[in-house]
Amino acid sequence: MNIIGNPYKKTIDLQPPNCESINFHMSLPGYKATDLKQLNRLSAETHLGSIFCKDEGSRFGLKAFKVLGASFAVYKHLYRKSNGGLRPDEFLSERGKELASDIVFTTATDGNHGRAVAWTAQQLGRPAFIYMLAGSADARIEAIRSHGAEVIIVDGVYDEAVKRASEDASLHNRLIIQDTAYPGYTDIPIDIEHGYSTMFEELRIQINELKIKPDIVFLPAGVGTFAAAGVRWMKYLYPEIKIIVVEPEGADCFLQSILRGQGKAITLTEESGTIMAGLNCGTPSITAWEIIRDSADFFIAVSDDQAREAMRRYADEGVVSGESGSAGLAALLAISEAQPDLFYAINNNRRNTYVLLFNTEADTDPEMYKKIVGTCH
């Protein structure tokens, strides 16, 4: 485990989070708020007041949260194309499908985001081309193909898949729905971040019903779009909350940017090979970097073995968590074992400390899940 405090943190003026997406998602068939689960056994073992997990494993039947961002970004594209005349409940109507009738969708992915784009394209009756890395889990490839999308395999690291998807999109006039922003491409990643607001608005309601105030939140970061959404919501609603950003060892582009970038984002050039495929990214998104750099309290990198153990511990609590989904709990357990004093530094009344985790995916690779946890769901 590698953990560092953030020397670049500063006080910033946060605007109210964008709440537009929840009305859109509520109009989609199959919408249901995901559960906020209390992990009582883990709370007792770590001597913390309560640990709560927002469990995204059931989101729209796709086993991951990514569909919130992809679907909303596509809706916003069609909304702009209609000059602001497309209502959320018209997205899957004949009007929405007509607006999408000339679009071919594309993205690069480690799995979950690509499936989300493929699913959204399928709802609109449109084709999708999804770029994945060689060595991607067969189950994740087949899940994407099950929505009618074509999968293109790319050698190298995630950034190369993003580059290939972008080049082919320009050549073939495809619409990129990518969850990482880079120079010249920022609008859709911002829409994707806003799409994740649905999860945090649900969470706000659930927390208010429980009448609790969270003290610590663990936010997993790949390119950082989800973590950026979490920072904006958590810091706006609970200004004193401590934010711990979690990455895999070897794919810790935020942590390494803090350590070596002197306040600027850097790119990791070596492939990590982590099992946490959804977090295996080498470059922070340019729309996520500054808000995370300015607001996070700690950055932590966890090992694959720690992720495996967290998957098993989640299973003991009745939560089905995939490799990437387990990252937050892996970090919490690592801190509890190796640096328990950190919890006292955050809140000197540890037994009254409320912790938030996000299980961002269920068993998106069932065979891997069975191998690690010992049962298949």
Short mmCIF file of C-alpha atoms in Angstrom, two decimals:
data_model
loop_
_atom_site.label_atom_id
_atom_site.label_comp_id
_atom_site.label_asym_id
_atom_site.label_seq_id
_atom_site.Cartn_x
_atom_site.Cartn_y
_atom_site.Cartn_z
CA MET A 1 0.00 0.00 0.00
CA ASN A 2 1.22 3.46 -0.92
CA ILE A 3 -0.63 6.41 0.62
CA ILE A 4 0.19 10.11 0.55
CA GLY A 5 -1.41 13.27 1.83
CA ASN A 6 -2.24 15.91 -0.75
CA PRO A 7 0.10 18.93 -0.57
CA TYR A 8 -1.86 20.72 -3.31
CA LYS A 9 -5.22 20.75 -1.57
CA LYS A 10 -6.80 24.18 -1.27
CA THR A 11 -10.14 25.78 -0.51
CA ILE A 12 -12.21 26.17 -3.65
CA ASP A 13 -15.65 27.59 -4.37
CA LEU A 14 -17.83 24.68 -5.46
CA GLN A 15 -21.01 25.34 -7.39
CA PRO A 16 -24.18 23.31 -6.68
CA PRO A 17 -23.85 19.94 -8.45
CA ASN A 18 -25.74 19.33 -11.69
CA CYS A 19 -28.96 17.42 -10.85
CA GLU A 20 -30.41 17.22 -14.37
CA SER A 21 -29.51 13.60 -14.99
CA ILE A 22 -31.78 11.94 -12.43
CA ASN A 23 -34.93 13.07 -14.24
CA PHE A 24 -33.52 11.62 -17.43
CA HIS A 25 -32.58 8.28 -15.87
CA MET A 26 -35.93 7.97 -14.11
CA SER A 27 -37.57 8.11 -17.56
CA LEU A 28 -35.65 5.04 -18.78
CA PRO A 29 -37.25 1.59 -18.53
CA GLY A 30 -35.77 -0.42 -15.68
CA TYR A 31 -34.64 2.55 -13.59
CA LYS A 32 -34.36 1.85 -9.88
CA ALA A 33 -32.20 3.54 -7.28
CA THR A 34 -29.39 1.24 -6.20
CA ASP A 35 -29.08 0.20 -2.56
CA LEU A 36 -27.03 1.87 0.15
CA LYS A 37 -25.96 -1.10 2.25
CA GLN A 38 -24.66 -1.02 5.80
CA LEU A 39 -21.65 -3.32 6.33
CA ASN A 40 -22.02 -4.23 9.98
CA ARG A 41 -19.42 -6.98 10.20
CA LEU A 42 -16.73 -4.84 8.60
CA SER A 43 -17.64 -1.89 10.80
CA ALA A 44 -17.07 -4.04 13.89
CA GLU A 45 -13.82 -5.51 12.58
CA THR A 46 -12.33 -2.11 11.69
CA HIS A 47 -13.65 -0.44 14.87
CA LEU A 48 -15.43 2.24 12.85
CA GLY A 49 -18.87 3.60 13.61
CA SER A 50 -20.56 2.50 10.39
CA ILE A 51 -19.49 1.60 6.87
CA PHE A 52 -21.98 2.16 4.08
CA CYS A 53 -21.66 0.91 0.51
CA LYS A 54 -23.50 2.32 -2.51
CA ASP A 55 -23.87 -0.91 -4.49
CA GLU A 56 -23.97 -0.29 -8.25
CA GLY A 57 -23.94 -3.96 -9.24
CA SER A 58 -27.61 -3.97 -10.25
CA ARG A 59 -27.69 -0.73 -12.29
CA PHE A 60 -30.00 -1.31 -15.30
CA GLY A 61 -29.02 -4.98 -15.31
CA LEU A 62 -25.54 -4.13 -16.61
CA LYS A 63 -23.57 -4.89 -13.42
CA ALA A 64 -21.89 -1.46 -13.28
CA PHE A 65 -22.55 2.26 -12.86
CA LYS A 66 -21.08 3.38 -16.21
CA VAL A 67 -24.42 3.42 -18.01
CA LEU A 68 -25.40 6.50 -16.01
CA GLY A 69 -22.72 8.54 -17.75
CA ALA A 70 -22.90 7.06 -21.24
CA SER A 71 -26.68 7.25 -21.60
CA PHE A 72 -26.88 10.81 -20.29
CA ALA A 73 -24.06 11.98 -22.58
CA VAL A 74 -25.88 10.55 -25.59
CA TYR A 75 -29.11 12.22 -24.49
CA LYS A 76 -27.31 15.56 -24.12
CA HIS A 77 -25.84 15.19 -27.61
CA LEU A 78 -29.31 14.61 -29.06
CA TYR A 79 -30.69 17.45 -26.92
CA ARG A 80 -28.18 19.85 -28.45
CA LYS A 81 -28.87 18.44 -31.90
CA SER A 82 -32.57 19.23 -31.37
CA ASN A 83 -31.70 22.80 -30.31
CA GLY A 84 -32.86 22.05 -26.78
CA GLY A 85 -36.20 20.57 -27.80
CA LEU A 86 -35.76 16.92 -26.76
CA ARG A 87 -37.36 16.05 -23.43
CA PRO A 88 -35.84 13.27 -21.32
CA ASP A 89 -38.92 11.07 -21.79
CA GLU A 90 -38.52 11.40 -25.59
CA PHE A 91 -35.03 9.89 -25.65
CA LEU A 92 -36.19 6.42 -26.68
CA SER A 93 -39.24 7.64 -28.59
CA GLU A 94 -39.45 7.84 -32.37
CA ARG A 95 -38.26 11.44 -32.09
CA GLY A 96 -35.13 10.47 -30.18
CA LYS A 97 -34.39 7.60 -32.55
CA GLU A 98 -34.83 9.88 -35.56
CA LEU A 99 -32.33 12.35 -34.10
CA ALA A 100 -29.88 9.44 -33.68
CA SER A 101 -30.58 7.88 -37.07
CA ASP A 102 -27.32 9.08 -38.66
CA ILE A 103 -25.04 8.32 -35.67
CA VAL A 104 -22.55 5.49 -35.30
CA PHE A 105 -21.24 5.32 -31.72
CA THR A 106 -17.75 4.44 -30.60
CA THR A 107 -15.52 4.41 -27.53
CA ALA A 108 -12.46 2.77 -25.98
CA THR A 109 -12.99 0.75 -22.84
CA ASP A 110 -11.69 -1.71 -20.31
CA GLY A 111 -15.20 -3.22 -20.29
CA ASN A 112 -17.94 -1.50 -18.34
CA HIS A 113 -18.02 1.85 -20.15
CA GLY A 114 -17.98 0.10 -23.51
CA ARG A 115 -20.92 -2.05 -22.53
CA ALA A 116 -22.76 1.08 -21.40
CA VAL A 117 -22.20 2.75 -24.79
CA ALA A 118 -23.20 -0.44 -26.64
CA TRP A 119 -26.38 -0.75 -24.55
CA THR A 120 -27.31 2.88 -25.21
CA ALA A 121 -26.71 2.48 -28.94
CA GLN A 122 -28.86 -0.66 -28.91
CA GLN A 123 -31.74 1.20 -27.23
CA LEU A 124 -31.65 3.70 -30.10
CA GLY A 125 -31.28 1.04 -32.78
CA ARG A 126 -27.81 2.25 -33.78
CA PRO A 127 -24.47 0.50 -34.35
CA ALA A 128 -21.46 0.83 -32.07
CA PHE A 129 -17.76 0.09 -32.42
CA ILE A 130 -16.02 -0.60 -29.13
CA TYR A 131 -12.22 -0.67 -28.79
CA MET A 132 -10.74 -2.99 -26.18
CA LEU A 133 -7.25 -4.05 -25.20
CA ALA A 134 -5.79 -7.42 -26.10
CA GLY A 135 -6.16 -9.65 -23.07
CA SER A 136 -9.53 -8.21 -22.02
CA ALA A 137 -11.75 -10.75 -20.26
CA ASP A 138 -13.82 -12.81 -22.68
CA ALA A 139 -16.90 -12.24 -20.54
CA ARG A 140 -16.58 -8.47 -20.89
CA ILE A 141 -16.07 -8.73 -24.65
CA GLU A 142 -19.10 -10.99 -25.06
CA ALA A 143 -21.23 -8.74 -22.84
CA ILE A 144 -20.52 -5.87 -25.23
CA ARG A 145 -21.24 -8.01 -28.28
CA SER A 146 -24.54 -9.09 -26.73
CA HIS A 147 -25.81 -5.56 -27.38
CA GLY A 148 -25.02 -5.79 -31.09
CA ALA A 149 -21.76 -3.85 -30.99
CA GLU A 150 -18.60 -4.71 -32.87
CA VAL A 151 -15.48 -5.13 -30.72
CA ILE A 152 -12.08 -4.10 -32.09
CA ILE A 153 -9.06 -5.43 -30.21
CA VAL A 154 -6.07 -3.09 -29.78
CA ASP A 155 -2.57 -3.98 -28.61
CA GLY A 156 -0.89 -1.84 -25.96
CA VAL A 157 -2.25 0.23 -23.08
CA TYR A 158 -5.57 2.00 -22.52
CA ASP A 159 -4.36 5.34 -23.89
CA GLU A 160 -3.54 3.66 -27.19
CA ALA A 161 -7.07 2.27 -27.43
CA VAL A 162 -8.42 5.79 -26.84
CA LYS A 163 -6.16 7.13 -29.59
CA ARG A 164 -7.20 4.39 -32.04
CA ALA A 165 -10.91 4.94 -31.35
CA SER A 166 -10.45 8.68 -31.91
CA GLU A 167 -8.53 8.22 -35.17
CA ASP A 168 -11.07 5.77 -36.58
CA ALA A 169 -13.94 8.00 -35.49
CA SER A 170 -12.50 10.86 -37.56
CA LEU A 171 -11.96 8.55 -40.52
CA HIS A 172 -15.44 6.97 -40.44
CA ASN A 173 -17.50 9.87 -39.00
CA ARG A 174 -18.40 8.14 -35.74
CA LEU A 175 -19.52 9.84 -32.52
CA ILE A 176 -17.06 9.26 -29.67
CA ILE A 177 -18.67 8.73 -26.26
CA GLN A 178 -15.45 8.63 -24.25
CA ASP A 179 -15.25 9.06 -20.48
CA THR A 180 -11.81 10.65 -20.54
CA ALA A 181 -11.22 14.20 -21.70
CA TYR A 182 -8.19 15.28 -23.72
CA PRO A 183 -7.31 18.48 -25.59
CA GLY A 184 -10.08 19.24 -28.07
CA TYR A 185 -12.48 16.72 -26.52
CA THR A 186 -14.14 17.83 -23.29
CA ASP A 187 -17.90 18.35 -23.73
CA ILE A 188 -18.97 14.70 -23.71
CA PRO A 189 -16.74 13.70 -20.76
CA ILE A 190 -18.31 16.57 -18.81
CA ASP A 191 -21.76 15.24 -19.75
CA ILE A 192 -20.67 11.79 -18.59
CA GLU A 193 -19.57 13.23 -15.26
CA HIS A 194 -22.94 14.96 -14.92
CA GLY A 195 -24.64 11.66 -15.68
CA TYR A 196 -23.03 10.15 -12.61
CA SER A 197 -24.88 12.78 -10.57
CA THR A 198 -27.88 10.46 -10.49
CA MET A 199 -25.99 8.12 -8.18
CA PHE A 200 -25.01 10.94 -5.84
CA GLU A 201 -28.49 12.44 -5.77
CA GLU A 202 -29.84 9.01 -4.80
CA LEU A 203 -27.12 8.83 -2.17
CA ARG A 204 -28.00 12.25 -0.79
CA ILE A 205 -31.61 11.16 -0.29
CA GLN A 206 -30.56 7.86 1.30
CA ILE A 207 -28.11 9.57 3.68
CA ASN A 208 -30.75 12.08 4.72
CA GLU A 209 -33.19 9.26 5.46
CA LEU A 210 -30.57 7.64 7.70
CA LYS A 211 -29.88 10.99 9.41
CA ILE A 212 -26.12 10.50 9.25
CA LYS A 213 -23.22 12.73 8.24
CA PRO A 214 -20.40 10.92 6.40
CA ASP A 215 -16.86 11.60 7.60
CA ILE A 216 -14.77 9.73 5.01
CA VAL A 217 -15.44 8.72 1.41
CA PHE A 218 -13.28 6.43 -0.72
CA LEU A 219 -13.48 7.29 -4.44
CA PRO A 220 -11.94 4.94 -7.02
CA ALA A 221 -10.19 6.65 -9.93
CA GLY A 222 -9.29 5.36 -13.36
CA VAL A 223 -9.20 8.43 -15.59
CA GLY A 224 -10.98 10.24 -12.76
CA THR A 225 -14.37 11.19 -14.21
CA PHE A 226 -16.33 9.31 -11.55
CA ALA A 227 -14.02 10.54 -8.78
CA ALA A 228 -14.45 14.13 -9.99
CA ALA A 229 -18.23 13.78 -9.79
CA GLY A 230 -17.87 12.37 -6.29
CA VAL A 231 -15.61 15.20 -5.19
CA ARG A 232 -18.05 17.85 -6.42
CA TRP A 233 -21.02 16.25 -4.69
CA MET A 234 -19.38 15.17 -1.46
CA LYS A 235 -17.49 18.39 -0.84
CA TYR A 236 -20.51 20.54 -1.66
CA LEU A 237 -22.89 18.61 0.57
CA TYR A 238 -20.41 17.81 3.36
CA PRO A 239 -17.58 20.38 3.29
CA GLU A 240 -15.66 18.70 6.15
CA ILE A 241 -15.66 15.21 4.60
CA LYS A 242 -12.27 13.62 3.97
CA ILE A 243 -11.79 12.28 0.44
CA ILE A 244 -9.46 9.35 -0.25
CA VAL A 245 -8.80 8.67 -3.94
CA VAL A 246 -8.03 5.01 -4.68
CA GLU A 247 -6.08 3.54 -7.61
CA PRO A 248 -4.34 0.25 -8.45
CA GLU A 249 -0.61 -0.03 -7.92
CA GLY A 250 1.11 0.57 -11.24
CA ALA A 251 -1.90 2.42 -12.67
CA ASP A 252 -1.90 5.18 -10.07
CA CYS A 253 -1.69 8.16 -12.42
CA PHE A 254 -3.24 10.57 -9.90
CA LEU A 255 -0.99 9.54 -7.04
CA GLN A 256 2.10 9.66 -9.25
CA SER A 257 1.05 13.04 -10.67
CA ILE A 258 0.91 14.36 -7.10
CA LEU A 259 4.29 12.82 -6.28
CA ARG A 260 6.16 13.63 -9.49
CA GLY A 261 4.10 16.10 -11.47
CA GLN A 262 4.58 19.19 -9.31
CA GLY A 263 0.87 19.95 -9.51
CA LYS A 264 0.47 18.87 -13.14
CA ALA A 265 -0.95 15.63 -14.50
CA ILE A 266 1.53 13.12 -15.92
CA THR A 267 1.14 10.00 -18.04
CA LEU A 268 2.34 6.59 -16.90
CA THR A 269 4.09 4.87 -19.79
CA GLU A 270 4.30 1.30 -18.54
CA GLU A 271 1.38 -1.14 -18.54
CA SER A 272 0.47 -2.23 -15.03
CA GLY A 273 -1.28 -5.54 -15.71
CA THR A 274 -3.60 -5.05 -12.73
CA ILE A 275 -6.72 -7.18 -12.39
CA MET A 276 -8.63 -3.95 -11.67
CA ALA A 277 -9.27 -3.48 -15.39
CA GLY A 278 -11.78 -0.65 -14.99
CA LEU A 279 -9.15 1.43 -13.17
CA ASN A 280 -6.18 0.49 -15.36
CA CYS A 281 -5.57 3.95 -16.84
CA GLY A 282 -2.37 5.88 -17.35
CA THR A 283 -3.48 9.49 -17.83
CA PRO A 284 -5.86 11.63 -15.74
CA SER A 285 -8.76 13.13 -17.64
CA ILE A 286 -8.10 16.85 -18.12
CA THR A 287 -11.61 17.73 -16.89
CA ALA A 288 -11.09 15.69 -13.70
CA TRP A 289 -7.50 16.46 -12.77
CA GLU A 290 -7.78 19.93 -11.25
CA ILE A 291 -10.87 19.33 -9.10
CA ILE A 292 -9.33 16.13 -7.71
CA ARG A 293 -5.91 17.71 -7.19
CA ASP A 294 -7.46 20.69 -5.41
CA SER A 295 -9.92 18.77 -3.21
CA ALA A 296 -8.73 15.26 -2.33
CA ASP A 297 -7.17 14.71 1.08
CA PHE A 298 -5.26 11.49 0.40
CA PHE A 299 -4.24 9.32 -2.54
CA ILE A 300 -3.72 5.59 -2.10
CA ALA A 301 -2.63 2.77 -4.41
CA VAL A 302 -3.70 -0.78 -3.57
CA SER A 303 -2.40 -4.12 -4.79
CA ASP A 304 -4.24 -6.84 -6.65
CA ASP A 305 -3.99 -9.09 -3.59
CA GLN A 306 -5.69 -6.40 -1.51
CA ALA A 307 -8.44 -6.15 -4.13
CA ARG A 308 -8.96 -9.91 -4.05
CA GLU A 309 -9.26 -9.89 -0.28
CA ALA A 310 -11.75 -7.02 -0.46
CA MET A 311 -13.88 -8.98 -2.94
CA ARG A 312 -14.06 -11.84 -0.47
CA ARG A 313 -14.86 -9.53 2.44
CA TYR A 314 -17.62 -7.88 0.41
CA ALA A 315 -19.05 -11.33 -0.33
CA ASP A 316 -19.18 -12.03 3.41
CA GLU A 317 -21.47 -8.98 3.67
CA GLY A 318 -23.68 -10.14 0.79
CA VAL A 319 -22.19 -7.70 -1.75
CA VAL A 320 -21.06 -9.05 -5.13
CA SER A 321 -18.06 -6.92 -6.07
CA GLY A 322 -15.78 -7.24 -9.08
CA GLU A 323 -12.09 -6.50 -9.14
CA SER A 324 -12.45 -2.76 -9.75
CA GLY A 325 -15.52 -2.51 -7.55
CA SER A 326 -13.52 -3.70 -4.56
CA ALA A 327 -10.88 -0.93 -4.70
CA GLY A 328 -12.42 1.34 -2.06
CA LEU A 329 -12.81 -1.44 0.48
CA ALA A 330 -9.29 -2.66 -0.33
CA ALA A 331 -8.00 0.78 0.62
CA LEU A 332 -10.05 0.94 3.82
CA LEU A 333 -8.80 -2.49 4.95
CA ALA A 334 -5.20 -1.63 4.07
CA ILE A 335 -5.34 1.58 6.12
CA SER A 336 -7.04 -0.19 9.01
CA GLU A 337 -4.26 -2.78 9.11
CA ALA A 338 -1.17 -0.71 8.29
CA GLN A 339 -2.00 2.87 9.31
CA PRO A 340 -4.99 2.80 11.69
CA ASP A 341 -3.90 6.10 13.24
CA LEU A 342 -4.99 7.79 10.03
CA PHE A 343 -8.62 7.27 11.04
CA TYR A 344 -7.95 9.05 14.33
CA ALA A 345 -6.27 11.89 12.44
CA ILE A 346 -9.44 12.25 10.34
CA ASN A 347 -11.88 11.89 13.22
CA ASN A 348 -10.63 11.55 16.79
CA ASN A 349 -13.83 9.69 17.69
CA ARG A 350 -13.21 6.69 15.47
CA ARG A 351 -16.13 4.67 16.76
CA ASN A 352 -18.52 7.39 15.60
CA THR A 353 -16.93 7.69 12.16
CA TYR A 354 -19.16 7.13 9.14
CA VAL A 355 -17.47 5.82 5.99
CA LEU A 356 -18.82 5.70 2.43
CA LEU A 357 -17.72 3.17 -0.17
CA PHE A 358 -18.83 2.59 -3.76
CA ASN A 359 -19.05 -0.87 -5.26
CA THR A 360 -18.79 0.28 -8.87
CA GLU A 361 -19.20 -3.14 -10.46
CA ALA A 362 -20.47 -6.61 -9.72
CA ASP A 363 -19.02 -9.82 -11.23
CA THR A 364 -18.45 -8.47 -14.75
CA ASP A 365 -15.97 -11.34 -15.25
CA PRO A 366 -17.84 -14.25 -13.61
CA GLU A 367 -15.03 -16.77 -14.02
CA MET A 368 -12.50 -14.47 -12.37
CA TYR A 369 -15.00 -13.77 -9.60
CA LYS A 370 -15.52 -17.49 -9.03
CA LYS A 371 -11.77 -18.08 -8.97
CA ILE A 372 -11.21 -15.37 -6.36
CA VAL A 373 -14.30 -15.60 -4.18
CA GLY A 374 -15.12 -19.26 -4.64
CA THR A 375 -18.67 -18.92 -5.90
CA CYS A 376 -20.28 -17.52 -9.04
CA HIS A 377 -23.33 -15.23 -9.11
#
